[in-house]
PDB file of C-alpha atoms and ligand atoms in Angstrom:
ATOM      1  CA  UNK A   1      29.665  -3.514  -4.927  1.00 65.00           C
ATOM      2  CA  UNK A   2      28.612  -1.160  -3.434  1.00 89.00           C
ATOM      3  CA  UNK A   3      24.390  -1.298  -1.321  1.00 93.00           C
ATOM      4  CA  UNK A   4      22.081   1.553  -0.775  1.00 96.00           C
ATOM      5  CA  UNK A   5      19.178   0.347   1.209  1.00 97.00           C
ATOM      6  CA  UNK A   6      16.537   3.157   1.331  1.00 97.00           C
ATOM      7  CA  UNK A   7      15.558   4.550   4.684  1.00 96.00           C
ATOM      8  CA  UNK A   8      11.444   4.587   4.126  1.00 94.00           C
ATOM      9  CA  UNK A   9      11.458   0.505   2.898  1.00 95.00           C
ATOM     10  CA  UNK A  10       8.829  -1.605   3.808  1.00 93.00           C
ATOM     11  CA  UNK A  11       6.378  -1.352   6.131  1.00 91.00           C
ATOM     12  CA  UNK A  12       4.311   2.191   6.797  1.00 91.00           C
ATOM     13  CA  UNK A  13       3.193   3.138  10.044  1.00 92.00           C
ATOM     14  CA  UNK A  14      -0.673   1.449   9.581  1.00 94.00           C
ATOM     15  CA  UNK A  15       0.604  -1.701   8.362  1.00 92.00           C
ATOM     16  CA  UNK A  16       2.774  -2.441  10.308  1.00 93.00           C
ATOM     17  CA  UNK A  17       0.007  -1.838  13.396  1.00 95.00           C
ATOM     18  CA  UNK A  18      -2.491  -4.072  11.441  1.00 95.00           C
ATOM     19  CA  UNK A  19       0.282  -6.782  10.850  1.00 95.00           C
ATOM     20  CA  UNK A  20       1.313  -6.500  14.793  1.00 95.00           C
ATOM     21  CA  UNK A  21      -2.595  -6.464  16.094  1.00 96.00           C
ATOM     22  CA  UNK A  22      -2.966  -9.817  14.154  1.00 96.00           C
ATOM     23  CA  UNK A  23       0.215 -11.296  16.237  1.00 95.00           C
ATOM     24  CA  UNK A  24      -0.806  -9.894  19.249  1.00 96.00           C
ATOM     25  CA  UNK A  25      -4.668 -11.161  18.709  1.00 96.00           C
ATOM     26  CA  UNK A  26      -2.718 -14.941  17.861  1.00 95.00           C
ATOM     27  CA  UNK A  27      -1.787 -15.113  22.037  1.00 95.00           C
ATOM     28  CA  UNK A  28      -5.264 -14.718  22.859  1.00 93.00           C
ATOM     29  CA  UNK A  29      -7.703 -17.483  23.362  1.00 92.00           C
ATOM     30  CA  UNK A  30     -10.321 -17.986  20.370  1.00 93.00           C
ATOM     31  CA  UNK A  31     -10.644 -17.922  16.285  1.00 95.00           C
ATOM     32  CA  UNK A  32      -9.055 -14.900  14.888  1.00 97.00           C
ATOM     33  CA  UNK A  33      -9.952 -14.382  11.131  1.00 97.00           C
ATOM     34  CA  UNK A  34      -8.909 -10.813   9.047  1.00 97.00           C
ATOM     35  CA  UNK A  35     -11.525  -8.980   7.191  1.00 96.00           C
ATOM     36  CA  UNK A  36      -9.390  -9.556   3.602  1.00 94.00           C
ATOM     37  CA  UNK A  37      -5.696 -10.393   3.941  1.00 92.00           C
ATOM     38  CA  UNK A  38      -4.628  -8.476   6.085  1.00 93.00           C
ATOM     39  CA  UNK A  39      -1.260  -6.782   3.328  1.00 88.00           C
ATOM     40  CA  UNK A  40      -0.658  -7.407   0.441  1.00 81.00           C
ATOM     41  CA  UNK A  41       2.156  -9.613   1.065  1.00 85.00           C
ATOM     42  CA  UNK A  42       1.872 -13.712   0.522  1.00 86.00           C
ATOM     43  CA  UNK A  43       4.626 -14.364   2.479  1.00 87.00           C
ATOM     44  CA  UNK A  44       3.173 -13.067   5.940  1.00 90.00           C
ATOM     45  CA  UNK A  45      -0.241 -13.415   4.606  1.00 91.00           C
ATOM     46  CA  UNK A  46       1.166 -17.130   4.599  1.00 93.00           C
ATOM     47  CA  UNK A  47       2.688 -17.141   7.754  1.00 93.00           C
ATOM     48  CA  UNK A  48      -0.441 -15.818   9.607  1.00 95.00           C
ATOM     49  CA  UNK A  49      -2.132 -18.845   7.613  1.00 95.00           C
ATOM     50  CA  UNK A  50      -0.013 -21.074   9.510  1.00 96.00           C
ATOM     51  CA  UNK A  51      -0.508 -19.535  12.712  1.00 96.00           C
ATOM     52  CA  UNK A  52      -4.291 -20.160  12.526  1.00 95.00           C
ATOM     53  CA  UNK A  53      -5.636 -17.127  11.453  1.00 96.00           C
ATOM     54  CA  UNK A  54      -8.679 -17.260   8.743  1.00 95.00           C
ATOM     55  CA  UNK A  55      -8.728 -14.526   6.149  1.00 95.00           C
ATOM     56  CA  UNK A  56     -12.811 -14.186   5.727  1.00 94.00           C
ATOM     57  CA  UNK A  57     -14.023 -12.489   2.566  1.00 90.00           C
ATOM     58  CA  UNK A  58     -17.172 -12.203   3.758  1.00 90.00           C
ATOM     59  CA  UNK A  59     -18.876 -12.590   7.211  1.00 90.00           C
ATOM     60  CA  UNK A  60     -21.842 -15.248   5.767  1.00 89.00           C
ATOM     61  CA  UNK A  61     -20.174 -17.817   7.766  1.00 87.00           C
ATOM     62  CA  UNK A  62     -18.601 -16.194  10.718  1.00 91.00           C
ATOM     63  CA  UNK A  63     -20.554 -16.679  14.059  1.00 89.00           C
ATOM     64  CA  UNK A  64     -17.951 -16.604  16.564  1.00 93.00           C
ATOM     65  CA  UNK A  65     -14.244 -15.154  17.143  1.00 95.00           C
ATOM     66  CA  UNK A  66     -12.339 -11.908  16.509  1.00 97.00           C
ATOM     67  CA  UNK A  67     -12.440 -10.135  13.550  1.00 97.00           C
ATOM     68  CA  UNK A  68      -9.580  -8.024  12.372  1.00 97.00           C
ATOM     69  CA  UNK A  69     -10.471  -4.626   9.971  1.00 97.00           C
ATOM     70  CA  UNK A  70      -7.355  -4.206   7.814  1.00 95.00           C
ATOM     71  CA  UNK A  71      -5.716  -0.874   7.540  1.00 94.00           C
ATOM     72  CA  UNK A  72      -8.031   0.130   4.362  1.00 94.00           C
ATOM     73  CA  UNK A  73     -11.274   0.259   6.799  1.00 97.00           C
ATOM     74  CA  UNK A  74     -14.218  -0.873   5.565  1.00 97.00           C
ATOM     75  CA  UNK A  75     -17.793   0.947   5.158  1.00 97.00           C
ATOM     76  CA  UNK A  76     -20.168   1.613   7.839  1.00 97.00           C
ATOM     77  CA  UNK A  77     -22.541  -2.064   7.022  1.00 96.00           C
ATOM     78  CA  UNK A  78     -19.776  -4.231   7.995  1.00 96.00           C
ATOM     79  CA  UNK A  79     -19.150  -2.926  11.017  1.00 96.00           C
ATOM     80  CA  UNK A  80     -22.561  -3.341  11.658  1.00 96.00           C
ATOM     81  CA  UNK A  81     -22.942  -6.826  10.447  1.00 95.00           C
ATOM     82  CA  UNK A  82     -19.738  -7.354  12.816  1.00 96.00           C
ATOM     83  CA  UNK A  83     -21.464  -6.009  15.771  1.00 95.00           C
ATOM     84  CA  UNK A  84     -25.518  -7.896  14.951  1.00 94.00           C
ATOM     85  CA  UNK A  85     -22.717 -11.095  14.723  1.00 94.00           C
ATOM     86  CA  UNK A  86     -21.551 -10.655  17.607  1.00 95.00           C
ATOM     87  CA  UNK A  87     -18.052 -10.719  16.867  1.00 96.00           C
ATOM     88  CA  UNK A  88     -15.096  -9.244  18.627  1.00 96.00           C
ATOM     89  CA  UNK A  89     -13.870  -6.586  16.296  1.00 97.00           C
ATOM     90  CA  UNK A  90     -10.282  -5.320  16.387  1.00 97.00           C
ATOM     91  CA  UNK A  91     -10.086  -2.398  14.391  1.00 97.00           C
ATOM     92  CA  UNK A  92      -7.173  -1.155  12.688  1.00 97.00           C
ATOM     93  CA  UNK A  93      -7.955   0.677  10.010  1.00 98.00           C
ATOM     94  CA  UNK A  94      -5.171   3.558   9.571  1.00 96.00           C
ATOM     95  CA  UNK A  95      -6.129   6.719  11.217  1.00 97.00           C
ATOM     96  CA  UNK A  96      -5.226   8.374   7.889  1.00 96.00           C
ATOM     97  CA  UNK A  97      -7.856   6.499   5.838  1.00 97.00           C
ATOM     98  CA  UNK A  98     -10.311   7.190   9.267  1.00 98.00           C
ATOM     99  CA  UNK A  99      -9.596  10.772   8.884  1.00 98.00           C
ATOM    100  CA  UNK A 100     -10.448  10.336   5.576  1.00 98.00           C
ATOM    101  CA  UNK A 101     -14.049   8.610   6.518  1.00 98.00           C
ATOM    102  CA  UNK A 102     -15.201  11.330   9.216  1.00 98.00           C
ATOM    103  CA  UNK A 103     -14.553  13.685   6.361  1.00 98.00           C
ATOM    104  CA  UNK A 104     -16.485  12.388   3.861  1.00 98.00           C
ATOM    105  CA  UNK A 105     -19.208  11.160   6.647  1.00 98.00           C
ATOM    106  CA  UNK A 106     -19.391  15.138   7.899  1.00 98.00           C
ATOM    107  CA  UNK A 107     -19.771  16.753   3.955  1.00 98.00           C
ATOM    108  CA  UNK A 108     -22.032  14.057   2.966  1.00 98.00           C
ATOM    109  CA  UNK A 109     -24.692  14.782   5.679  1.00 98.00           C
ATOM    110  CA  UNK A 110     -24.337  18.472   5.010  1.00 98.00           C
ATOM    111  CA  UNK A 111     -25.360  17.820   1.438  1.00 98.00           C
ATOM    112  CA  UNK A 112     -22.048  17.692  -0.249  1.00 98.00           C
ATOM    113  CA  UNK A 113     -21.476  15.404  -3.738  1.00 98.00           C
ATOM    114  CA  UNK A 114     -18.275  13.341  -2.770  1.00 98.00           C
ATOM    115  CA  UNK A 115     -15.685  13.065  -5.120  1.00 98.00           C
ATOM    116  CA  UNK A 116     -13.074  10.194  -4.623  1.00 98.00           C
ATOM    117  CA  UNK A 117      -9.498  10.461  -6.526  1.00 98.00           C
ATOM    118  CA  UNK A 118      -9.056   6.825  -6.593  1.00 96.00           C
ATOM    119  CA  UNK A 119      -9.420   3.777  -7.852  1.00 94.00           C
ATOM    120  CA  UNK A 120     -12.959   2.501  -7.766  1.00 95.00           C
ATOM    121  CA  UNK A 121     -12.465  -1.619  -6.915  1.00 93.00           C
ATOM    122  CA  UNK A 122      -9.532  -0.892  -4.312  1.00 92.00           C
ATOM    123  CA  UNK A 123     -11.119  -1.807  -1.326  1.00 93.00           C
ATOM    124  CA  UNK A 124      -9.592   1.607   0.527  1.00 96.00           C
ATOM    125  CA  UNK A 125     -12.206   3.476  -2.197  1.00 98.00           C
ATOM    126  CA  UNK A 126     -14.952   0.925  -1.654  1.00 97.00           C
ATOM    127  CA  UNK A 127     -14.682   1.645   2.194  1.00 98.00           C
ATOM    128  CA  UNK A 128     -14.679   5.602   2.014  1.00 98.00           C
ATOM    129  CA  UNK A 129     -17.459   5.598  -0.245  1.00 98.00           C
ATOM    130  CA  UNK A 130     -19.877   3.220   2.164  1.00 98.00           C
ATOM    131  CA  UNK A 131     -19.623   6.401   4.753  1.00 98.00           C
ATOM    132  CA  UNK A 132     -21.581   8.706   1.939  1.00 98.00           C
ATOM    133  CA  UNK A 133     -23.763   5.718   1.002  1.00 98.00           C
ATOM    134  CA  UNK A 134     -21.463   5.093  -2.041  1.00 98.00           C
ATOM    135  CA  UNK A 135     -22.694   7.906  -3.801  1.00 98.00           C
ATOM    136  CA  UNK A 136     -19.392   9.355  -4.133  1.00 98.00           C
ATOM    137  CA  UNK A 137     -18.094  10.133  -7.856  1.00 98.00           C
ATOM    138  CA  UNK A 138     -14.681   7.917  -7.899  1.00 98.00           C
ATOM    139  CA  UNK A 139     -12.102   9.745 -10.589  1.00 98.00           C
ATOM    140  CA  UNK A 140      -9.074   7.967 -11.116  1.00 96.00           C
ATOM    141  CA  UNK A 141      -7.869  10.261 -14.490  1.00 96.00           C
ATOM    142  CA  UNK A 142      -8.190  14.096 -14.861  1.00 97.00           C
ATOM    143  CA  UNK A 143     -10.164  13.022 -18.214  1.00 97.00           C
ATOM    144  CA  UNK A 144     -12.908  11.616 -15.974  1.00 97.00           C
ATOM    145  CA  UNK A 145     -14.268  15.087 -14.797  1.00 97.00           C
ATOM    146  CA  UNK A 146     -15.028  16.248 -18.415  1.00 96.00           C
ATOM    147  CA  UNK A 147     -18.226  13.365 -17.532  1.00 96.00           C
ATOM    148  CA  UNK A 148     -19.222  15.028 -14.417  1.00 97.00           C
ATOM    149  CA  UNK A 149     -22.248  16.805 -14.016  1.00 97.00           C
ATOM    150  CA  UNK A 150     -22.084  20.245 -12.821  1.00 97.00           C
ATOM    151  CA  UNK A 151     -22.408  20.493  -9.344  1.00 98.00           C
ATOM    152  CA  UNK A 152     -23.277  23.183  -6.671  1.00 98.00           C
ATOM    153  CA  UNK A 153     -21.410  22.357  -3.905  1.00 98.00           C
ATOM    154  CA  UNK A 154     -18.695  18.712  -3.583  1.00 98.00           C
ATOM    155  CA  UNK A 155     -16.032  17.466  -1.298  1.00 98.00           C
ATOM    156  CA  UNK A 156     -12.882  16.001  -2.779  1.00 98.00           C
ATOM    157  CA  UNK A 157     -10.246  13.522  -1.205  1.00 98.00           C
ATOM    158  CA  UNK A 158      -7.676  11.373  -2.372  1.00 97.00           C
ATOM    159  CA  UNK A 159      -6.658   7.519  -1.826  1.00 96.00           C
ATOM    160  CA  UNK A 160      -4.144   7.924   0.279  1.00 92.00           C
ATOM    161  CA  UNK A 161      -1.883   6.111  -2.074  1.00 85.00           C
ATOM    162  CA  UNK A 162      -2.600   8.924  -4.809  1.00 89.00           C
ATOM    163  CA  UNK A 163       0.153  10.510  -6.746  1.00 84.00           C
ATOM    164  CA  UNK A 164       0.075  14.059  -6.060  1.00 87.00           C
ATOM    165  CA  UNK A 165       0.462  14.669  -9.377  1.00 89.00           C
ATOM    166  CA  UNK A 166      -2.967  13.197 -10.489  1.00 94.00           C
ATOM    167  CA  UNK A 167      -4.523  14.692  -7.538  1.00 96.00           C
ATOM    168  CA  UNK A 168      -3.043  18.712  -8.439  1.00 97.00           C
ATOM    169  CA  UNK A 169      -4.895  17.771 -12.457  1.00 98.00           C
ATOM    170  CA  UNK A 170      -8.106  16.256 -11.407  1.00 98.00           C
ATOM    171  CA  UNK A 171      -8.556  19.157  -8.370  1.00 98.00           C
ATOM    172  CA  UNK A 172      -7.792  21.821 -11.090  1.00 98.00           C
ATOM    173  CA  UNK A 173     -10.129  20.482 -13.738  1.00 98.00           C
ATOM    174  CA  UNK A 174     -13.195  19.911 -10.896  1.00 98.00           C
ATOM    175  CA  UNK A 175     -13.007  23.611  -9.995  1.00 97.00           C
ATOM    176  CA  UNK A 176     -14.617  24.355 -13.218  1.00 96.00           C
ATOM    177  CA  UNK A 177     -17.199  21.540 -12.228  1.00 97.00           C
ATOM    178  CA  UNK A 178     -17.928  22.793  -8.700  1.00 98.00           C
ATOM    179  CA  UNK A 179     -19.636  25.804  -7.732  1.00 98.00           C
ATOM    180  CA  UNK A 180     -18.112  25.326  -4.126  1.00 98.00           C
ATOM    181  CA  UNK A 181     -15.785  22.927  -3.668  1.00 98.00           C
ATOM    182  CA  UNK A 182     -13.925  21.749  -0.750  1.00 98.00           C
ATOM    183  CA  UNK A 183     -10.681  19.840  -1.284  1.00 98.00           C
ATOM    184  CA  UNK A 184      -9.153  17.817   1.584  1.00 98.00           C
ATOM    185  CA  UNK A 185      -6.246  16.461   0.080  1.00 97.00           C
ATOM    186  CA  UNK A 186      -5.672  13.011   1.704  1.00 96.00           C
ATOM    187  CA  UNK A 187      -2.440  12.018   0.515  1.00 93.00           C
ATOM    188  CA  UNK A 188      -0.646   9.533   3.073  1.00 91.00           C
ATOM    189  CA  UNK A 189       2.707  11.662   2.619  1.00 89.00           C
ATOM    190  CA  UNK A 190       4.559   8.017   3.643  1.00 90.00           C
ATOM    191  CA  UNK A 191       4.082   7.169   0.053  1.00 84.00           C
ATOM    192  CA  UNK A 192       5.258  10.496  -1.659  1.00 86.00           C
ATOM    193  CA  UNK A 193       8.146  10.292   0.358  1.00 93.00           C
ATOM    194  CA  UNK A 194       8.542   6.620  -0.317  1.00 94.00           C
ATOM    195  CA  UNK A 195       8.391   7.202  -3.896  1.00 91.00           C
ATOM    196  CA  UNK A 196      10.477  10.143  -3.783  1.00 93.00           C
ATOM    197  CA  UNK A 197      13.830   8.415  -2.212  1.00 97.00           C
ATOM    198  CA  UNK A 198      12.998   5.506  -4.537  1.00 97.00           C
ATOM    199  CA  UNK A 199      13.462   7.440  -7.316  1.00 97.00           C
ATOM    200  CA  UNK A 200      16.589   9.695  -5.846  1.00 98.00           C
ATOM    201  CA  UNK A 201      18.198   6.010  -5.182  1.00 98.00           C
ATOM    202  CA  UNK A 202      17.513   4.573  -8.880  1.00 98.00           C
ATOM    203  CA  UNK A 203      19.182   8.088 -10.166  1.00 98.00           C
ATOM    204  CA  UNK A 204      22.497   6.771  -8.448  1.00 97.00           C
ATOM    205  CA  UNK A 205      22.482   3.010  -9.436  1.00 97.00           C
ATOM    206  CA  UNK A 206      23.107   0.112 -11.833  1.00 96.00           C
ATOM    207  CA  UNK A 207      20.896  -2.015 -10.553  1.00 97.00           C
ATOM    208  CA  UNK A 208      17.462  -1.090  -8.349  1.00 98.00           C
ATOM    209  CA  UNK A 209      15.597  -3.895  -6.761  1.00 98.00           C
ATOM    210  CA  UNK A 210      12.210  -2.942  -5.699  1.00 98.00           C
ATOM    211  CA  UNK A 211      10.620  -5.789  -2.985  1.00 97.00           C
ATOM    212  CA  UNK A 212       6.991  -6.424  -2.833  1.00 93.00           C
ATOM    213  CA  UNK A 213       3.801  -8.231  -3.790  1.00 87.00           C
ATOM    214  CA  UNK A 214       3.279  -8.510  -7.061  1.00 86.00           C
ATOM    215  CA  UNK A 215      -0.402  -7.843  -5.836  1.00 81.00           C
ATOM    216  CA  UNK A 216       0.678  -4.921  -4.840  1.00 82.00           C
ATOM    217  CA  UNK A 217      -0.034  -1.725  -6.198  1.00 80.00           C
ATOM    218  CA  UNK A 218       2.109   0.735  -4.215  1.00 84.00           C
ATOM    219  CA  UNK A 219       4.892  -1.791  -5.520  1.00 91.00           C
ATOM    220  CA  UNK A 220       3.755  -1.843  -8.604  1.00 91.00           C
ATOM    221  CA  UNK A 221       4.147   2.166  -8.516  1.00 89.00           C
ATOM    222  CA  UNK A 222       7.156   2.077  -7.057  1.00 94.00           C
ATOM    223  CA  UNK A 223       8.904  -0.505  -9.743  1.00 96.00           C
ATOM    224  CA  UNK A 224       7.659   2.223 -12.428  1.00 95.00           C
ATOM    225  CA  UNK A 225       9.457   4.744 -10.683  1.00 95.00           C
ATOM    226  CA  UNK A 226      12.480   3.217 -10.551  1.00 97.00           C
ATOM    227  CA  UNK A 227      12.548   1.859 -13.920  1.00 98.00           C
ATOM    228  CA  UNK A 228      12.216   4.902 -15.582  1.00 97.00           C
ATOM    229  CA  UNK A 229      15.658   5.824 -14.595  1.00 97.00           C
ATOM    230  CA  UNK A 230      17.571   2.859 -13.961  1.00 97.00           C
ATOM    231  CA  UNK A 231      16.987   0.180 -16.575  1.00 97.00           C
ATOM    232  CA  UNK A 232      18.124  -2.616 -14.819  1.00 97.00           C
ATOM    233  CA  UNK A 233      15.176  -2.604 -12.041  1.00 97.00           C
ATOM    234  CA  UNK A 234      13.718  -5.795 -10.834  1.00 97.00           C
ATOM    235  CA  UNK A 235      10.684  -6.200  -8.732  1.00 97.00           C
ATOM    236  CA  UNK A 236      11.096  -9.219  -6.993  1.00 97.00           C
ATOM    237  CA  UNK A 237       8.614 -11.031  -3.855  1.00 94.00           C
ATOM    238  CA  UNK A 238      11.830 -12.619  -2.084  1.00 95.00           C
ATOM    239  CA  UNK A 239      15.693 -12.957  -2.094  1.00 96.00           C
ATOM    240  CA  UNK A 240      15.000 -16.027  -4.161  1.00 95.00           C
ATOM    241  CA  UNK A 241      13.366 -13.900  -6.970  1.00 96.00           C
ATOM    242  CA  UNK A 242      17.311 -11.721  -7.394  1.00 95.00           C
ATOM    243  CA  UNK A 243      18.405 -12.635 -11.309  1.00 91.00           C
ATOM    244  CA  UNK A 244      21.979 -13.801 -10.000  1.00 88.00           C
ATOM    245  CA  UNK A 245      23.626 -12.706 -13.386  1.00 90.00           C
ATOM    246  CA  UNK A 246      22.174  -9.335 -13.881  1.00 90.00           C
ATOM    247  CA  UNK A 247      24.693  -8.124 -11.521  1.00 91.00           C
ATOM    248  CA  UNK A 248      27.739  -7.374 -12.191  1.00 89.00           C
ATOM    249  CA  UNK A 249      31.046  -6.723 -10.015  1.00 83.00           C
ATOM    250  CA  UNK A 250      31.474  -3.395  -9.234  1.00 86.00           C
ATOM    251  CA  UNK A 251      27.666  -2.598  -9.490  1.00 92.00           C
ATOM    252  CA  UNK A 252      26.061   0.171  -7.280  1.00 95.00           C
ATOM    253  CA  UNK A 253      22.396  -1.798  -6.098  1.00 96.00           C
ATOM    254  CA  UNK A 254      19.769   0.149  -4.969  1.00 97.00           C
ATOM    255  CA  UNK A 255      17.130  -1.644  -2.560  1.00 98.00           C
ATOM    256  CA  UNK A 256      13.397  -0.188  -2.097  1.00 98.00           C
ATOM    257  CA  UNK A 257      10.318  -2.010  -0.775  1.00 97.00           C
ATOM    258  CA  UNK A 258       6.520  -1.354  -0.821  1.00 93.00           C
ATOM    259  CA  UNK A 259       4.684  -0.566   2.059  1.00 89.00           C
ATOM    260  CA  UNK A 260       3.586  -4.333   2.866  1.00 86.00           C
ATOM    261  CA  UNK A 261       7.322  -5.883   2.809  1.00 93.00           C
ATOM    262  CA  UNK A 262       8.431  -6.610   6.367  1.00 93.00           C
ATOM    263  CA  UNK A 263      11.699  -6.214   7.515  1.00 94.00           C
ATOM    264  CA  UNK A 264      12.545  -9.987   7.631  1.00 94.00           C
ATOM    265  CA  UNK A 265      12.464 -10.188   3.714  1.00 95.00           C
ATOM    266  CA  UNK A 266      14.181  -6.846   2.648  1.00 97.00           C
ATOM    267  CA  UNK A 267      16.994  -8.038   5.243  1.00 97.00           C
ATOM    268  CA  UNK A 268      17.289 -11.348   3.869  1.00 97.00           C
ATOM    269  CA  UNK A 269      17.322  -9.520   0.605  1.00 97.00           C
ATOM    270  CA  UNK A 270      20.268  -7.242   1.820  1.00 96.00           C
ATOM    271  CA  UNK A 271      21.933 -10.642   3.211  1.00 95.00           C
ATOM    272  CA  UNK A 272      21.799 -12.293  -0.421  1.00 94.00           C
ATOM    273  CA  UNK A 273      22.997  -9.294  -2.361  1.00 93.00           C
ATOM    274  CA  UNK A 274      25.647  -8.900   0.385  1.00 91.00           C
ATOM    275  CA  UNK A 275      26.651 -12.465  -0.170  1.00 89.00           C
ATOM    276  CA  UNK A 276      26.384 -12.250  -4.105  1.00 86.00           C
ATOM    277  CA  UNK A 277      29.065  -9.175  -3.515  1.00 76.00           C
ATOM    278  CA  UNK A 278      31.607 -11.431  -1.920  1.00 78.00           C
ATOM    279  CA  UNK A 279      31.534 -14.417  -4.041  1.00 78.00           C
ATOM    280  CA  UNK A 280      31.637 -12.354  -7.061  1.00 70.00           C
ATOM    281  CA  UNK A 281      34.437 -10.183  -5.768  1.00 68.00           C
ATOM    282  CA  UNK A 282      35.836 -12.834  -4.279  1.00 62.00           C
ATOM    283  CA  UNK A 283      35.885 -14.779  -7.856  1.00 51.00           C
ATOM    284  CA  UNK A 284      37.207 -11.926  -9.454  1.00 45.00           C
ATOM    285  CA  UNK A 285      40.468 -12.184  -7.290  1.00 39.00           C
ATOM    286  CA  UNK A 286      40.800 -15.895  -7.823  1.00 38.00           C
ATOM    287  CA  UNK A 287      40.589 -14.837 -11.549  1.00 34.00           C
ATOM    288  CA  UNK A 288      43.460 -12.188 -10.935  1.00 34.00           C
ATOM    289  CA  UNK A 289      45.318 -14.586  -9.157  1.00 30.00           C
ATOM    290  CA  UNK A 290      45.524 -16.747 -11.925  1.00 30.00           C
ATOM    291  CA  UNK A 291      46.394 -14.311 -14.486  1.00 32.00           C
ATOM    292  CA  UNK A 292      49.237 -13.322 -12.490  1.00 32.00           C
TER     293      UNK A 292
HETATM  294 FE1  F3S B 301      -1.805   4.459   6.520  1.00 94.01          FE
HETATM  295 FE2  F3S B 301      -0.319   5.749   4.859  1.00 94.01          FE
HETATM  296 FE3  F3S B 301       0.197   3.293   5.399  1.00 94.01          FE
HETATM  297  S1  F3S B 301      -2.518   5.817   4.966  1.00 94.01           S
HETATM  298  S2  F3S B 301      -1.740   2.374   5.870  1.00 94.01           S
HETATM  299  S3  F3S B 301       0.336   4.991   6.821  1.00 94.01           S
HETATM  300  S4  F3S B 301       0.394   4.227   3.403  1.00 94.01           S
END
C-alpha cells in the first residue's frame, strides 16, 4: 500500500494563527470566549471547550474578558459593540479577508456599488458587506447578474474561498452590467492550490480520503473534487470515520484535508492507514504461508 499525503493539508496560514491566538490567550489570566467557533472543526472546537474557552454568538451577555475575532472578520458594529463593552479584543481576522475589507471600505465611500462573489449567509460575506453598510450585491452564480440593475460604476471581490472558475463567469457577465467596473479578485490562492494537488493526488489513486468538518465547506469542495476522479473518496472527521474494508491490499491512498484539520488528526489519520497497511499485508502473507 502504498500513502500519498498531500503537501498543502490542513491548516492555512489564518487558521492556524486564529487557532494558536486562542492557545496563547488560554495562559493568560481572565474569560476568553471566540466570536463564533473559532474553525470549523468539532474536534478542536471541542478541545478549546474543555480548556475554558466560551464560543459567544452574540455579545448580549458578554461584560467582561477577551474576545477572539475569527479569521472571517466581522463587520465594522461588532467591533464597536466590542470596544462600548469594554472587552479585550484579539483580532485575528486573516489579513487576506482584511485586505478584502479596506477594499470594499475605500470603493464604497467613493460611491462604488459593491459586488460580492460569495455566498450570502457565510459569515466571511456577512463581514465584508458590514464595511459598505451591507449594501453590497452578493452573487454566488453567473445567472445572478442577469437580475442586476445596470450600474455606472461597482467594485467586485471574491470570498476568498471562491473557485476561480465562478469568479472568471460572473466577472465576464458583470462587465456588460457595469459602466466602470473595478475587479479586485480576492481569491486566497491557499485554496486553489489546495484544490489543485487534491485533485492531481485523486488522478493517481484507489482510494482518496479527504479529512474535515462535515461543517465545512472548503471540505465539502474539496471531497467533490476528489470524487469526481477517484470513486472510492471518503470524507471522513477522524481516523475513526476510515471504512476499514474499502481498502484493499495493494491500494494507492491518497490523503487531503480542509483548511480547519490540524495536524494532530491528519497524522493520526496517516498512523491508522499506516497500520491498516501492515495488518492487511501482513494477513496476506499468513494467507500465503498457508497455501504453501
Ligand atoms: Fe486566510 Fe486564505 Fe486561510 S484567506 S483564512 S489563508 S484560506
Amino acid at each position: 500500500m502504498n500513502i500519498i499525503v498531500a503537501k498543502n493539508a490542513g491548516f492555512c496560514f489564518g487558521v492556524r494563527r486564529a487557532v494558536e491566538a486562542v492557545y496563547k490567550q488560554l495562559e493568560r489570566p481572565g474569560k476568553v470566549y471566540t466570536y463564533g467557533p473559532i474553525i470549523h472543526n468539532p474536534q478542536v472546537v471541542e478541545e478549546l471547550k474543555a480548556k475554558g474557552v466560551v464560543i459567544a454568538e452574540d455579545l448580549e451577555h458578554i461584560e467582561e474578558g477577551t474576545i477572539i475575532i475569527r479569521s472571517h472578520g466581522v463587520p465594522p458594529h461588532v467591533y464597536r459593540l466590542m470596544k462600548d463593552k469594554g472587552l479585550q479584543v484579539v483580532d485575528v481576522t486573516c489579513p487576506y479577508v482584511k485586505r478584502v475589507h479596506n477594499l470594499v471600505s475605500k470603493y464604497h465611500s467613493k460611491g462604488y456599488q459593491i459586488v460580492i462573489v460569495g455566498e450570502k449567509e457565510h459569515p466571511e460575506v456577512m463581514g465584508i458587506n458590514g464595511w459598505c453598510d451591507n449594501s453590497a450585491f452578493v452573487i454566488n452564480d453567473p445567472e445572478q447578474v442577469e437580475s442586476l440593475p445596470h450600474m455606472a460604476k461597482a467594485c467586485v471581490v471574491a470570498q476568498t474561498t471562491t473557485s476561480h472558475q465562478k469568479w472568471d463567469a460572473i466577472v465576464e457577465r458583470l462587465h456588460s452590467k457595469v459602466d466602470q467596473l473595478e475587479v479586485f479578485n480576492t481569491i486566497c490562492n491557499t485554496t486553489a492550490v489546495r484544490q489543485a494537488e487534491a485533485e492531481a493526488i485523486a488522478k493517481m489513486v484507489d482510494v482518496m480520503l479527504v479529512i474535515g468538518g462535515k461543517n465545512s465547506s472548503n471540505t465539502r469542495k474539496l471531497y467533490s473534487i476528489c470524487k469526481a476522479h477517484c470513486k472510492k473518496t471518503f470524507a471522513i472527521e477522524t481516523a475513526k470515520d476510515i471504512e476499514v474494508n474499502a481498502i484493499d491490499p495493494g491500494d494507492k491512498v491518497g490523503i487531503t484535508a480542509g483548511a480547519s484539520t490540524p495536524d494532530w488528526i491528519i497524522k493520526e489519520v496517516i498512523d491508522m492507514v499506516s497500520q491498516l497497511n501492515d495488518e492487511k499485508t501482513g494477513s496476506t502473507l499468513n494467507g500465503q504461508r498457508q497455501d504453501d
